Coordinates of C-alpha atoms in Angstrom, one line a residue:
X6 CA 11.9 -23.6 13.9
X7 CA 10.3 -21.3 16.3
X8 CA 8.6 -18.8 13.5
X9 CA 6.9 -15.2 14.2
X10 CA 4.5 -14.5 11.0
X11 CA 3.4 -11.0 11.5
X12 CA -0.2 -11.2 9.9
X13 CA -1.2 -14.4 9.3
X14 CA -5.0 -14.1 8.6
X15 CA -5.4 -13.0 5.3
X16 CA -4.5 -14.6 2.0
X17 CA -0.1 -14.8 1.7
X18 CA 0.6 -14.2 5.0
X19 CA -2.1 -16.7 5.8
X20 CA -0.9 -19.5 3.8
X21 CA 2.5 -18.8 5.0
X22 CA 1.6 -19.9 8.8
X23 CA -0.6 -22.6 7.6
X24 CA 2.6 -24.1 5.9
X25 CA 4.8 -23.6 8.3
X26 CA 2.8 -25.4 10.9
X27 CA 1.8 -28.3 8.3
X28 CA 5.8 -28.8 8.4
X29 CA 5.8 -28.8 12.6
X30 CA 7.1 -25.7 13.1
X31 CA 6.1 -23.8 16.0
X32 CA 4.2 -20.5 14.8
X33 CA 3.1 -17.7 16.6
X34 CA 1.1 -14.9 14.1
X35 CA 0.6 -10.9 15.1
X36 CA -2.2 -9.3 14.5
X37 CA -4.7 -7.1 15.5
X38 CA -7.4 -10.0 14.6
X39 CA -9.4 -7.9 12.8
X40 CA -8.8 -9.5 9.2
X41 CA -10.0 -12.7 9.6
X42 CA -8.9 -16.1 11.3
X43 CA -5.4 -17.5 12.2
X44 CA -4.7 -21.0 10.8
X45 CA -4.9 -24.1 13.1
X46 CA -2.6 -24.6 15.0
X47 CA -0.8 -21.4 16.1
X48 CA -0.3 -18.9 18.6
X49 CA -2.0 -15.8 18.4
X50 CA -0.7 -12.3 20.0
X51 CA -2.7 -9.1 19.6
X52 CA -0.8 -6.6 18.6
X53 CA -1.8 -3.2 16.5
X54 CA 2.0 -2.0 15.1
X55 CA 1.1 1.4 15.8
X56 CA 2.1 0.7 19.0
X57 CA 5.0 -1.3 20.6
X58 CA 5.4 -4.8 20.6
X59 CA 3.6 -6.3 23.6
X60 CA 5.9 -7.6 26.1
X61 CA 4.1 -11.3 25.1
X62 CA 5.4 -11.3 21.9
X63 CA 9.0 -11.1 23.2
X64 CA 8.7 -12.9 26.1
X65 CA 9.4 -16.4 25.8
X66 CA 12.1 -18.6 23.6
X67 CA 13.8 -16.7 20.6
X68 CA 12.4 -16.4 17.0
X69 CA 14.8 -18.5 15.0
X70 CA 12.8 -16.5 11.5
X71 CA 10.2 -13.7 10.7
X72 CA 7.8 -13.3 7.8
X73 CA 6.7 -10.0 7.7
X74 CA 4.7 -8.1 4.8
X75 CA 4.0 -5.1 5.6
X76 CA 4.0 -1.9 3.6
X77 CA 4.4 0.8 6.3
X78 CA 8.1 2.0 7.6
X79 CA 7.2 2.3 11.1
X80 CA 5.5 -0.9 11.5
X81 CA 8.6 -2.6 10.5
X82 CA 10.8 -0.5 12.3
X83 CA 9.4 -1.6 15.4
X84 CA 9.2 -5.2 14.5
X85 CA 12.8 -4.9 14.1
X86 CA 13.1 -3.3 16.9
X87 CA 11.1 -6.0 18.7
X88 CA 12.9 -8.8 17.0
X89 CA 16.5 -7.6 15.5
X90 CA 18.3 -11.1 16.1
X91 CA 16.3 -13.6 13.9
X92 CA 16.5 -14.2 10.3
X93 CA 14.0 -12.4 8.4
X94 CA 12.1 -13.0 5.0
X95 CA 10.3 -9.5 4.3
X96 CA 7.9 -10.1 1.5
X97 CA 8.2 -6.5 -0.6
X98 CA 6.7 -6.1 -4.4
X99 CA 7.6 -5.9 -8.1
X100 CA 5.9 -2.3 -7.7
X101 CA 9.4 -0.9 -6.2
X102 CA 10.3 -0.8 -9.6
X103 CA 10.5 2.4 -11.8
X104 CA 10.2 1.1 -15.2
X105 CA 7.3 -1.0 -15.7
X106 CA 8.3 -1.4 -19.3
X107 CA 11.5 -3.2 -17.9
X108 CA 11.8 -6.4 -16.9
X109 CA 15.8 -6.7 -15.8
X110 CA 15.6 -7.2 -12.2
X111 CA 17.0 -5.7 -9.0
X112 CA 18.9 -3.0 -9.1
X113 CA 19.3 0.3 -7.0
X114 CA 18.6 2.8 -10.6
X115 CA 15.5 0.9 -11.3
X116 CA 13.7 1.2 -8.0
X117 CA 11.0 4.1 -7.0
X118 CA 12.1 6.6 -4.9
X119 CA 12.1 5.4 -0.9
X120 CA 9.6 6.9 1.0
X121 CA 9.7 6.8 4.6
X122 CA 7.0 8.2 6.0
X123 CA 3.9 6.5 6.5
X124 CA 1.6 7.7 3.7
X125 CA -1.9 5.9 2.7
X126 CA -0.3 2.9 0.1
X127 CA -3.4 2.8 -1.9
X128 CA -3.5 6.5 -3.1
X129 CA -0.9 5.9 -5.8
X130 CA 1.6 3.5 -6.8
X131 CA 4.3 5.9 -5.6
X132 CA 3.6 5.7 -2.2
X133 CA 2.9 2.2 -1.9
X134 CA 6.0 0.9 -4.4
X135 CA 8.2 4.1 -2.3
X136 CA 7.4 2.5 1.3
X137 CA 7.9 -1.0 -0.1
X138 CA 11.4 0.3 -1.1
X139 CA 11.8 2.0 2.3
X140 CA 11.0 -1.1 4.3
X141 CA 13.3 -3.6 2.5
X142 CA 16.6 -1.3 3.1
X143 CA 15.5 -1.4 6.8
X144 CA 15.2 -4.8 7.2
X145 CA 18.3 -5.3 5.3
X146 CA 20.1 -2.7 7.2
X147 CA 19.0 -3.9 10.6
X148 CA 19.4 -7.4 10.8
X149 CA 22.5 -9.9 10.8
X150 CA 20.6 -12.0 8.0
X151 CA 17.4 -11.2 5.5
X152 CA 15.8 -12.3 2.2
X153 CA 13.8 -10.2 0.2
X154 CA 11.1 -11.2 -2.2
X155 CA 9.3 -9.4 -4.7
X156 CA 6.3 -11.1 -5.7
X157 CA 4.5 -10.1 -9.1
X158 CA 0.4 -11.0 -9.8
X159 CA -0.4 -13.5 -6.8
X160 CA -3.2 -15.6 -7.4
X161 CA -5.1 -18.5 -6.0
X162 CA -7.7 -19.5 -3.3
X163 CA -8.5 -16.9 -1.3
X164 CA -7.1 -13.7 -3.3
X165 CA -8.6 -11.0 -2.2
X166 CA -7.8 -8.7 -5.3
X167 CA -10.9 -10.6 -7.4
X168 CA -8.6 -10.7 -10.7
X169 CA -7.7 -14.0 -11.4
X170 CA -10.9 -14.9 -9.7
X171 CA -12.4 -13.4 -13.1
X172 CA -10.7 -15.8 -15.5
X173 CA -11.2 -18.7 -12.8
X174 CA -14.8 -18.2 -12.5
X175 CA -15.4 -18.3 -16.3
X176 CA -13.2 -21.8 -17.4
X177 CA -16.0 -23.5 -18.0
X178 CA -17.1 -21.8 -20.3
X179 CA -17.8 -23.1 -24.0
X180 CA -18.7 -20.5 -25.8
X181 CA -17.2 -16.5 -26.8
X182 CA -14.5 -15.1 -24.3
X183 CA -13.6 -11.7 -24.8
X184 CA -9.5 -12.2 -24.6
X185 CA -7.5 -8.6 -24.3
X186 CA -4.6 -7.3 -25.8
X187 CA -2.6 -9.9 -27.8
X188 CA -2.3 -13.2 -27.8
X189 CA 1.7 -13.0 -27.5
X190 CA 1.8 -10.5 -24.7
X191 CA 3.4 -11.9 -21.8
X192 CA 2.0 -12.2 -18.6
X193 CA 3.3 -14.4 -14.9
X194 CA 1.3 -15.4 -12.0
X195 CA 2.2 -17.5 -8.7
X196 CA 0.1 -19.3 -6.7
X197 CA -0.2 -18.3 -3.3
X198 CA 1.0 -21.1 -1.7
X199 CA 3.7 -22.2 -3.9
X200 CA 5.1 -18.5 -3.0
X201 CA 4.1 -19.2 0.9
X202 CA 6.1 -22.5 0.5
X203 CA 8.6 -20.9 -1.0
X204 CA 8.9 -18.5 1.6
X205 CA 8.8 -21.0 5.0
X206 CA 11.9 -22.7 2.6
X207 CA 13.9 -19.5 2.8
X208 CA 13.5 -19.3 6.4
X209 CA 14.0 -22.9 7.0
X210 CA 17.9 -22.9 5.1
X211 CA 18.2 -19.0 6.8
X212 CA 18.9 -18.1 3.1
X213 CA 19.6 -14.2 2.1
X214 CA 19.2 -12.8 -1.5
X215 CA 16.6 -10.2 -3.1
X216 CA 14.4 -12.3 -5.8
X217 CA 11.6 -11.6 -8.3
X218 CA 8.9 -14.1 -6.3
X219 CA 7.4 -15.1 -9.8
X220 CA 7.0 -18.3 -11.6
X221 CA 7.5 -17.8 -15.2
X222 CA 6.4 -15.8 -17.8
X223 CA 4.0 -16.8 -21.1
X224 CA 2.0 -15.5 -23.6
X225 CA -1.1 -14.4 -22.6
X226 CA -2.9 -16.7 -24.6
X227 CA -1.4 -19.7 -23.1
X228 CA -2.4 -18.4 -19.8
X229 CA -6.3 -18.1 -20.9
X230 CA -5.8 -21.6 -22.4
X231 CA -5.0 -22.9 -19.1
X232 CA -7.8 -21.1 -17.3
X233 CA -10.7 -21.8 -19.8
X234 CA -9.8 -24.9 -21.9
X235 CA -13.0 -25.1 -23.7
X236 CA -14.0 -21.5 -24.6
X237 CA -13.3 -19.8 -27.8
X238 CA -11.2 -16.6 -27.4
X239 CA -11.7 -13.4 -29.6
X240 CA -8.7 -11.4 -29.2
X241 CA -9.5 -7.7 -29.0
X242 CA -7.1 -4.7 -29.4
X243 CA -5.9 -2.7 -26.6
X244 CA -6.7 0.4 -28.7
X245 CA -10.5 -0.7 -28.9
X246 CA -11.0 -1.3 -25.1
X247 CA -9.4 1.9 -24.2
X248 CA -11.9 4.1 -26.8
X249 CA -14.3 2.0 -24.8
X250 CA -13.4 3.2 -21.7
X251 CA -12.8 -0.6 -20.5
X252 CA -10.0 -0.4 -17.7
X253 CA -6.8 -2.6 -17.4
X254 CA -5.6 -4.4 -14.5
X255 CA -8.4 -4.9 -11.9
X256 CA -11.7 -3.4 -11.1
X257 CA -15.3 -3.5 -11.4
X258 CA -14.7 -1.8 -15.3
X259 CA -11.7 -3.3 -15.8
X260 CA -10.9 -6.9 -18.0
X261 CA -8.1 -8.0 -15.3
X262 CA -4.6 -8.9 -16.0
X263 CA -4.9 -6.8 -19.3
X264 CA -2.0 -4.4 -19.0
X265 CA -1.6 -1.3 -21.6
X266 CA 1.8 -1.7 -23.7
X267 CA 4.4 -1.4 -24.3
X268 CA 4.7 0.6 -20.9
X269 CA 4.2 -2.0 -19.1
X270 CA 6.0 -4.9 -21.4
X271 CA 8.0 -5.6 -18.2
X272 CA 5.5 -5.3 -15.1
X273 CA 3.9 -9.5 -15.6
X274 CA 7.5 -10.7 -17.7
X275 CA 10.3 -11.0 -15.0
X276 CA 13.2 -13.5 -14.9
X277 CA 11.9 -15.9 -12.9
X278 CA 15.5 -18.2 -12.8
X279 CA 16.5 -17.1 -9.6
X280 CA 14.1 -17.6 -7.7
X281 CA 13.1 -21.0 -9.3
X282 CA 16.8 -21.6 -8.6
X283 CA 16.5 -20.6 -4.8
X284 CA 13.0 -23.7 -4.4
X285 CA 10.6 -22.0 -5.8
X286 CA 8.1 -24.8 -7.3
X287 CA 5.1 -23.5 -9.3
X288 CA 2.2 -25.8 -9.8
X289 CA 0.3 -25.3 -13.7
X290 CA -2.0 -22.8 -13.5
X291 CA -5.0 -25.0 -14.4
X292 CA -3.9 -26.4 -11.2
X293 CA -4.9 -23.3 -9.5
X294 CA -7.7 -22.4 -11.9
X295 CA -9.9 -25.7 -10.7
X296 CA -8.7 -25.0 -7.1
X297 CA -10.0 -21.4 -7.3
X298 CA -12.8 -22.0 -9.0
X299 CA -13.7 -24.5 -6.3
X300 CA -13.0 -21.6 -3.6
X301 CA -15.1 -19.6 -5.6
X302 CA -18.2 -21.9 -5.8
X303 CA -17.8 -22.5 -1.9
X304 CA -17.9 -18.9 -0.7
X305 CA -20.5 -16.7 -1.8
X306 CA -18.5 -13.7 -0.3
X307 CA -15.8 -14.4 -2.4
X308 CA -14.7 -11.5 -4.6
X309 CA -14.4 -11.1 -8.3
X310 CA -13.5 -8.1 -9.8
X311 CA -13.8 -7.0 -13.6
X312 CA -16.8 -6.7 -16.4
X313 CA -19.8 -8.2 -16.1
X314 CA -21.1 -11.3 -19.2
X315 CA -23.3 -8.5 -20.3
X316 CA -21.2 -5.8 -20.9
X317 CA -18.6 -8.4 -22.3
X318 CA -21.1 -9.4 -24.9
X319 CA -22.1 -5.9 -25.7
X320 CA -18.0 -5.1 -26.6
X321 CA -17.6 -8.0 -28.9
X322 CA -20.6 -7.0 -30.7
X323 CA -19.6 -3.8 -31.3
X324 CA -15.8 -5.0 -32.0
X325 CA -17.7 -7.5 -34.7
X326 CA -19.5 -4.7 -36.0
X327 CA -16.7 -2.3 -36.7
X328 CA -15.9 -1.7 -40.9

C-alpha cells in the first residue's frame, strides 16, 4: 500500500507512519517539518496546507489511502483536492459532540454545530469540535470511500497533552494519592498506537464507517489501580476541589482526567463495541503506564501537566481536616 500520512511528526499521526512502514508499506508524510522528526523510513514532502499541494506530492504513483488529522476546513479541502481518488481515514474527535453528558454515539442531532471557516481551534471547544464536524462531512462528501474515527482521551508515549503523563509519573508511588471524583465514575483511554494500528488496519481493508476510536470504559478507580498499583488512594469530592479552585481535565492547576458530573457523565464512557468490532486491539493500561513512565524517565522535555506533590499534600490535609 502506497500511504500519504499528512503529519507524521508528532505523537498519533506519528505513530501512524511508524506502523505503517513497520508493516512494509510505502509512506510518504506532509509536513511543514517544523514539529519534530518523521519516522524511519519514509518519504518526506514539505508542504505548509495554506498553500497548494506541491506538485511533488502528486507527482509520482497513486495513493492507494490517506491519514489525515487535521482540524482546519481548508487544509482538508485542499488535501482533497490534491488527492480525491484514494481511500481516506480522517481522524476527527469525540469533541463533535453536543452533549457531553451523553454517551450514545454518532448521530447528526448530537453533533456541534459545523463551522467552516478557519477559526483558532484552541479558543473554545466550539470552534475546534465545529471544524472537526466541518472536516469529516468534507471528506465524506468528497471521496468515493472514507472512515471516520473519533478518538476520546489518547494516551501513551509521547503525548503531548501531559495528562496521563501525571498519573504515569506517580505509579510508583507507595504512599497517599489524591484520587478525584468518585471511585465509580467512568472514564476510557487508548493508547496511541493501538489507535495508530488501528488506523493503518482501516486503510489496509479500505473499510468505511464513523466509530468512537476508544477502548473501553471503567471506573475510575480501576483506572488509578492500573496506573499506581502500590499507592493508597483518598478519594476526594468533586465539590471540595472545585471550592478549592483545583481545575478538571488538564493543566498546570488541574488533577487530569477528573471531569465535573454529571455534565460530562458521557464525554470518557462511549460504546466502544464498534470499534473493537472493526480491529481495534487495546493493550491494559498498566501496559502503557510502565511504557510511559519509561518515556517519561528518558526525556527530560517531556511534559506533565497537573498539581504539583506539594500542593497535593496541602488539599488532603485540608480535606482530613474538615468537621
Amino acid at each position: 500500500m502506497r500511504l500519504l500520512v499528512l503529519g507524521g511528526t508528532q505523537f498519533l499521526s506519528r505513530a501512524v507512519a511508524a506502523e505503517a512502514v513497520r508493516r512494509g508499506h510505502d509512506v510518504v508524510c506532509a509536513n511543514r517539518g517544523q514539529s519534530g522528526t518523521v519516522p524511519p523510513g519514509v518519504t518526506t514532502v514539505r508542504w505548509d496546507r495554506d498553500q497548494p499541494a506541491p506538485a511533488e506530492l502528486t507527482d509520482g504513483d497513486p495513493y492507494d489511502a490517506v491519514v489525515d488529522v487535521a482540524r482546519t476546513p481548508s487544509h482538508v479541502r485542499r488535501a482533497l483536492a490534491a488527492v480525491p481518488n484514494a481511500h481516506w481515514v480522517f481522524v476527527s474527535t469525540i469533541s463533535v459532540y453536543a452533549d457531553h453528558g451523553d454517551p450514545a454515539g454518532p448521530g447528526e442531532g448530537r453533533l456541534l454545530p459545523e463551522v467552516t471557516e478557519d477559526l483558532d481551534p484552541m479558543a473554545s471547544l466550539e470552534n475546534y469540535g465545529g471544524m472537526k464536524v466541518a472536516c469529516e462531512r468534507l471528506v465524506l462528501e468528497a471521496v468515493p470511500s472514507a472512515a471516520v474515527v473519533r478518538p476520546g482521551l489518547i494516551v501513551g508515549p509521547g503525548d503531548p497533552s501531559g495528562r496521563f503523563a501525571y498519573w504515569a509519573r506517580r505509579s510508583t508511588a507507595t504512599g497517599d494519592v489524591l484520587a478525584p471524583g468518585r471511585p465509580q465514575d467512568l472514564v476510557q483511554v487508548v493508547d496511541v498506537r493501538d489507535l495508530a494500528a488501528w488506523v493503518v488496519g482501516l486503510a489496509e481493508h479500505r473499510a468505511g464507517g464513523t466509530y468512537d476510536g476508544i477502548a473501553p470504559e471503567r471506573p475510575f478507580a480501576d483506572l488509578l489501580a492500573a496506573c499506581l498499583p502500590d499507592a493508597r488512594l483518598v478519594w476526594v469530592d468533586q465539590e471540595f476541589l472545585q471550592a478549592e479552585g483545583v481545575e478538571p481535565w488538564s493543566g498546570p492547576d488541574s488533577i487530569p482526567l477528573w471531569l465535573p458530573r454529571p455534565e460530562y457523565d458521557g464525554m470518557l464512557a462511549h460504546d466502544a463495541g464498534p470499534a473493537l468490532e472493526a480491529g481495534l486491539e487495546p493493550r491494559p493500561v498498566d501496559a502503557t503506564t510502565r511504557d510511559t513512565r519509561a518515556w517519561l524517565d528518558a526525556d527530560p522535555a517531556a511534559r506533565i501537566t497537573g498539581i504539583t506533590t506539594e500542593r497535593e499534600a496541602e488539599l488532603l490535609a485540608r480535606w482530613r481536616a474538615q468537621p
